[in-house]
C-alpha cells in the first residue's frame, strides 16, 4: 500500500499536474469554464421562471435573458476558446484579435444564406448544439495565430513604424485563417457541422453508456482525492454535458424522449441532482455526519465547521481539513460511494424509477439534495432515492471513519502524554 501511495503522490500526481498546466490543455479548459457565468445566468432565470407564472402581473417574463445567454453559447465559446489559448500560449497581443477572428470563423461555418440583404441561419447553431463545432473552430484559429506568432515577424526591424508592424502581424493570421476556411466551406461547399458532430459522435456515444457514465463521474473524484481540483476536468466534461442535455431537451420537445434513450451523462444528472456528489465529489456528506459523533475533539470540531458547506456539496474544508487527500483510509470510501451512487442513479433512471432531468441550464451542484433532486427531475421519488443513497453512504463510510478516528485518538493521547511528561 505504501508503494502504491508513494507512486500516486510522487509519480502520478506531478505528471497529471504537469499535463494539465500545458498551454493547450489549460487554455482549452479555461475557454469553456470562462463561459460558465452565461450558463449560470440562465440557471438563475430558470429558478425565476418557476415562480414567475404564479405572479404574472407582478413579475415580468425574463426568458429572453436565457435565450440570449445560454442559446448563444457556441458563439461565446468560439471567442473565449481562442482568447484563453492565446493567453496560455503567451501571445497576449493576439488575445482580442484572435477571439474576434474566432467569432468570424464560426459564423462562416454556420453556412447561412443571404437573401435580399438578410442573413439567415438556423438558430440552434448558435447554442449548445454547435458547441463542439465552435471548440474545433477555436482550436483551429488558435493554431493559425500560434504558428504565425512563432515566426516572430519583423524581429529587430526598425524601418517600419511599430503600429504598421502590428497591423501586418494581425492581418496575416486573420486573412490566412478565414481564407483557408472559406475555401473549404464556400468553394468546396462543405458543411462542417455534420462532419464534426460525426467525429465527436463515438465519444458522446461511449460517454452515454454505463461504463462511460462511471468514468465521467469517477475520474474527477479520483484526481480530487489526490488534491487535483475537479475544475481541471470541466472543459472536456462540459463538451460532453452541454450537447447531451440539449439533445434531451430537443427529444422532449419532439415527443420522442424515453427513459431508455435519454442521455444520462449530463451535468444535470452527474452534478445537478446531487446524488452522485452527495456532499461534494466523493460523496463526503456522510463522512462529515460521522465526524459530528466523533470522540475526538479535533474531528468533532472539524465536523461542526464543515457541515454547513457539505450540505451545499462544498467539501474542500473537510477534504483538506481531515485530511482525506492522500489518505488511503478515506480515499477508498470516496471511490466506493461514487461507484455505488453513480450505479444506482444510472440504473433507476434507465428503469424509469426516477425521471431524467429535462431542463436545460441546470449546471449547478450547490443546491442541497433532496431539494435539487426533486427540482431538477420534477419527481418526488427523488426523496426516496436520496434516503437510499444517504443510508448506503453512511454504512460505507462508517468502518473507515472508525479506523481513522482510532488513529487520531491515539495521536491525541500521545500528544497529551508528551505534554504531561514535559510538565
Short mmCIF file of N, CA, C and O in Angstrom, two decimals, residues 305-354:
data_model
loop_
_atom_site.label_atom_id
_atom_site.label_comp_id
_atom_site.label_asym_id
_atom_site.label_seq_id
_atom_site.Cartn_x
_atom_site.Cartn_y
_atom_site.Cartn_z
N UNK A 305 -17.58 22.56 11.86
CA UNK A 305 -17.17 23.66 10.98
C UNK A 305 -17.54 23.36 9.52
O UNK A 305 -17.95 24.26 8.78
N UNK A 306 -17.43 22.11 9.13
CA UNK A 306 -17.58 21.74 7.72
C UNK A 306 -18.98 21.30 7.32
O UNK A 306 -19.27 21.17 6.13
N UNK A 307 -19.87 21.06 8.28
CA UNK A 307 -21.18 20.52 7.94
C UNK A 307 -22.00 21.46 7.07
O UNK A 307 -22.71 21.02 6.16
N UNK A 308 -21.90 22.77 7.32
CA UNK A 308 -22.65 23.73 6.51
C UNK A 308 -22.28 23.66 5.05
O UNK A 308 -23.14 23.42 4.18
N UNK A 309 -20.98 23.85 4.71
CA UNK A 309 -20.58 23.72 3.31
C UNK A 309 -20.91 22.35 2.72
O UNK A 309 -21.30 22.25 1.55
N UNK A 310 -20.75 21.28 3.51
CA UNK A 310 -21.00 19.93 2.99
C UNK A 310 -22.45 19.74 2.56
O UNK A 310 -22.73 19.06 1.57
N UNK A 311 -23.37 20.33 3.31
CA UNK A 311 -24.79 20.23 2.94
C UNK A 311 -25.01 20.83 1.55
O UNK A 311 -25.85 20.35 0.78
N UNK A 312 -24.23 21.86 1.22
CA UNK A 312 -24.34 22.51 -0.09
C UNK A 312 -23.33 21.94 -1.09
O UNK A 312 -22.98 22.58 -2.08
N UNK A 313 -22.86 20.72 -0.81
CA UNK A 313 -21.96 19.99 -1.71
C UNK A 313 -20.63 20.69 -1.94
O UNK A 313 -20.03 20.59 -3.02
N UNK A 314 -20.16 21.41 -0.93
CA UNK A 314 -18.85 22.06 -0.97
C UNK A 314 -17.98 21.35 0.07
O UNK A 314 -18.19 21.51 1.27
N UNK A 315 -17.03 20.55 -0.38
CA UNK A 315 -16.33 19.70 0.57
C UNK A 315 -14.82 19.95 0.67
O UNK A 315 -14.11 19.15 1.29
N UNK A 316 -14.33 21.05 0.11
CA UNK A 316 -12.90 21.36 0.25
C UNK A 316 -12.47 21.45 1.72
O UNK A 316 -11.39 20.94 2.08
N UNK A 317 -13.28 22.08 2.60
CA UNK A 317 -12.85 22.17 4.01
C UNK A 317 -12.62 20.81 4.67
O UNK A 317 -11.61 20.61 5.33
N UNK A 318 -13.54 19.87 4.48
CA UNK A 318 -13.37 18.55 5.10
C UNK A 318 -12.33 17.73 4.36
O UNK A 318 -11.60 16.92 4.94
N UNK A 319 -12.24 17.95 3.04
CA UNK A 319 -11.30 17.19 2.23
C UNK A 319 -9.86 17.46 2.66
O UNK A 319 -9.05 16.53 2.79
N UNK A 320 -9.55 18.73 2.88
CA UNK A 320 -8.19 19.10 3.27
C UNK A 320 -8.04 19.22 4.79
O UNK A 320 -6.92 19.20 5.30
N UNK A 321 -9.16 19.35 5.50
CA UNK A 321 -9.09 19.50 6.95
C UNK A 321 -8.88 18.20 7.68
O UNK A 321 -8.22 18.16 8.72
N UNK A 322 -9.41 17.09 7.16
CA UNK A 322 -9.32 15.81 7.88
C UNK A 322 -7.87 15.31 8.03
O UNK A 322 -7.48 14.97 9.15
N UNK A 323 -7.03 15.17 7.02
CA UNK A 323 -7.34 15.34 5.60
C UNK A 323 -7.80 14.02 4.98
O UNK A 323 -7.47 12.94 5.47
N UNK A 324 -8.54 14.14 3.86
CA UNK A 324 -8.91 12.98 3.09
C UNK A 324 -7.98 12.80 1.89
O UNK A 324 -7.84 11.70 1.36
N UNK A 325 -7.37 13.90 1.46
CA UNK A 325 -6.45 13.86 0.33
C UNK A 325 -5.22 13.03 0.71
O UNK A 325 -4.64 13.22 1.78
N UNK A 326 -4.84 12.11 -0.16
CA UNK A 326 -3.69 11.23 0.06
C UNK A 326 -3.79 10.45 1.37
O UNK A 326 -2.79 10.11 1.98
N UNK A 327 -5.02 10.20 1.79
CA UNK A 327 -5.27 9.39 2.98
C UNK A 327 -5.93 8.09 2.52
O UNK A 327 -7.13 8.06 2.23
N UNK A 328 -5.16 6.99 2.41
CA UNK A 328 -5.73 5.75 1.85
C UNK A 328 -6.94 5.23 2.60
O UNK A 328 -7.82 4.61 2.00
N UNK A 329 -7.03 5.49 3.90
CA UNK A 329 -8.17 5.03 4.69
C UNK A 329 -9.45 5.72 4.25
O UNK A 329 -10.53 5.12 4.24
N UNK A 330 -9.35 7.00 3.85
CA UNK A 330 -10.54 7.77 3.48
C UNK A 330 -10.71 7.92 1.97
O UNK A 330 -11.81 8.26 1.52
N UNK A 331 -9.66 7.68 1.19
CA UNK A 331 -9.80 7.72 -0.26
C UNK A 331 -10.67 6.57 -0.75
O UNK A 331 -11.50 6.74 -1.65
N UNK A 332 -10.50 5.39 -0.15
CA UNK A 332 -11.24 4.21 -0.60
C UNK A 332 -12.76 4.37 -0.49
O UNK A 332 -13.48 4.07 -1.46
N UNK A 333 -13.31 4.86 0.64
CA UNK A 333 -14.77 5.04 0.68
C UNK A 333 -15.25 6.12 -0.29
O UNK A 333 -16.40 6.07 -0.74
N UNK A 334 -14.40 7.12 -0.60
CA UNK A 334 -14.78 8.10 -1.62
C UNK A 334 -15.04 7.40 -2.95
O UNK A 334 -16.04 7.68 -3.63
N UNK A 335 -14.16 6.46 -3.31
CA UNK A 335 -14.31 5.74 -4.57
C UNK A 335 -15.52 4.81 -4.54
O UNK A 335 -16.29 4.74 -5.50
N UNK A 336 -15.67 4.09 -3.43
CA UNK A 336 -16.77 3.12 -3.32
C UNK A 336 -18.13 3.83 -3.39
O UNK A 336 -19.03 3.41 -4.13
N UNK A 337 -18.27 4.92 -2.63
CA UNK A 337 -19.55 5.65 -2.62
C UNK A 337 -19.86 6.24 -3.99
O UNK A 337 -21.02 6.22 -4.44
N UNK A 338 -18.85 6.76 -4.66
CA UNK A 338 -19.06 7.31 -6.00
C UNK A 338 -19.54 6.22 -6.95
O UNK A 338 -20.49 6.43 -7.73
N UNK A 339 -18.90 5.06 -6.89
CA UNK A 339 -19.29 3.94 -7.75
C UNK A 339 -20.72 3.49 -7.43
O UNK A 339 -21.53 3.29 -8.34
N UNK A 340 -21.03 3.33 -6.16
CA UNK A 340 -22.36 2.86 -5.75
C UNK A 340 -23.44 3.87 -6.15
O UNK A 340 -24.46 3.50 -6.75
N UNK A 341 -23.22 5.14 -5.82
CA UNK A 341 -24.24 6.16 -6.12
C UNK A 341 -24.45 6.31 -7.62
O UNK A 341 -25.59 6.42 -8.08
N UNK A 342 -23.36 6.35 -8.37
CA UNK A 342 -23.48 6.50 -9.83
C UNK A 342 -24.20 5.31 -10.44
O UNK A 342 -25.03 5.47 -11.35
N UNK A 343 -23.91 4.11 -9.94
CA UNK A 343 -24.57 2.91 -10.45
C UNK A 343 -26.07 2.94 -10.15
O UNK A 343 -26.90 2.63 -11.03
N UNK A 344 -26.43 3.34 -8.95
CA UNK A 344 -27.84 3.42 -8.59
C UNK A 344 -28.56 4.44 -9.46
O UNK A 344 -29.64 4.17 -10.00
N UNK A 345 -27.97 5.62 -9.61
CA UNK A 345 -28.60 6.68 -10.42
C UNK A 345 -28.79 6.21 -11.85
O UNK A 345 -29.87 6.39 -12.45
N UNK A 346 -27.76 5.61 -12.42
CA UNK A 346 -27.86 5.15 -13.82
C UNK A 346 -28.97 4.10 -13.98
O UNK A 346 -29.79 4.18 -14.90
N UNK A 347 -29.00 3.15 -13.06
CA UNK A 347 -29.97 2.05 -13.17
C UNK A 347 -31.40 2.52 -12.96
O UNK A 347 -32.30 2.17 -13.74
N UNK A 348 -31.64 3.34 -11.93
CA UNK A 348 -33.03 3.75 -11.66
C UNK A 348 -33.56 4.67 -12.75
O UNK A 348 -34.76 4.64 -13.05
N UNK A 349 -32.69 5.46 -13.36
CA UNK A 349 -33.16 6.33 -14.44
C UNK A 349 -33.43 5.53 -15.71
O UNK A 349 -34.39 5.79 -16.42
N UNK A 350 -32.57 4.54 -15.98
CA UNK A 350 -32.81 3.70 -17.14
C UNK A 350 -34.08 2.86 -16.98
O UNK A 350 -34.79 2.59 -17.96
N UNK A 351 -34.39 2.48 -15.75
CA UNK A 351 -35.59 1.67 -15.50
C UNK A 351 -36.85 2.51 -15.30
O UNK A 351 -37.93 1.98 -15.06
N UNK A 352 -36.69 3.84 -15.35
CA UNK A 352 -37.84 4.71 -15.20
C UNK A 352 -38.30 4.90 -13.78
O UNK A 352 -39.43 5.33 -13.54
N UNK A 353 -37.43 4.56 -12.80
CA UNK A 353 -37.79 4.71 -11.39
C UNK A 353 -37.47 6.10 -10.85
O UNK A 353 -37.80 6.41 -9.72
N UNK A 354 -36.81 6.91 -11.65
CA UNK A 354 -36.57 8.32 -11.35
C UNK A 354 -36.48 9.05 -12.66
O UNK A 354 -35.78 8.61 -13.59
#
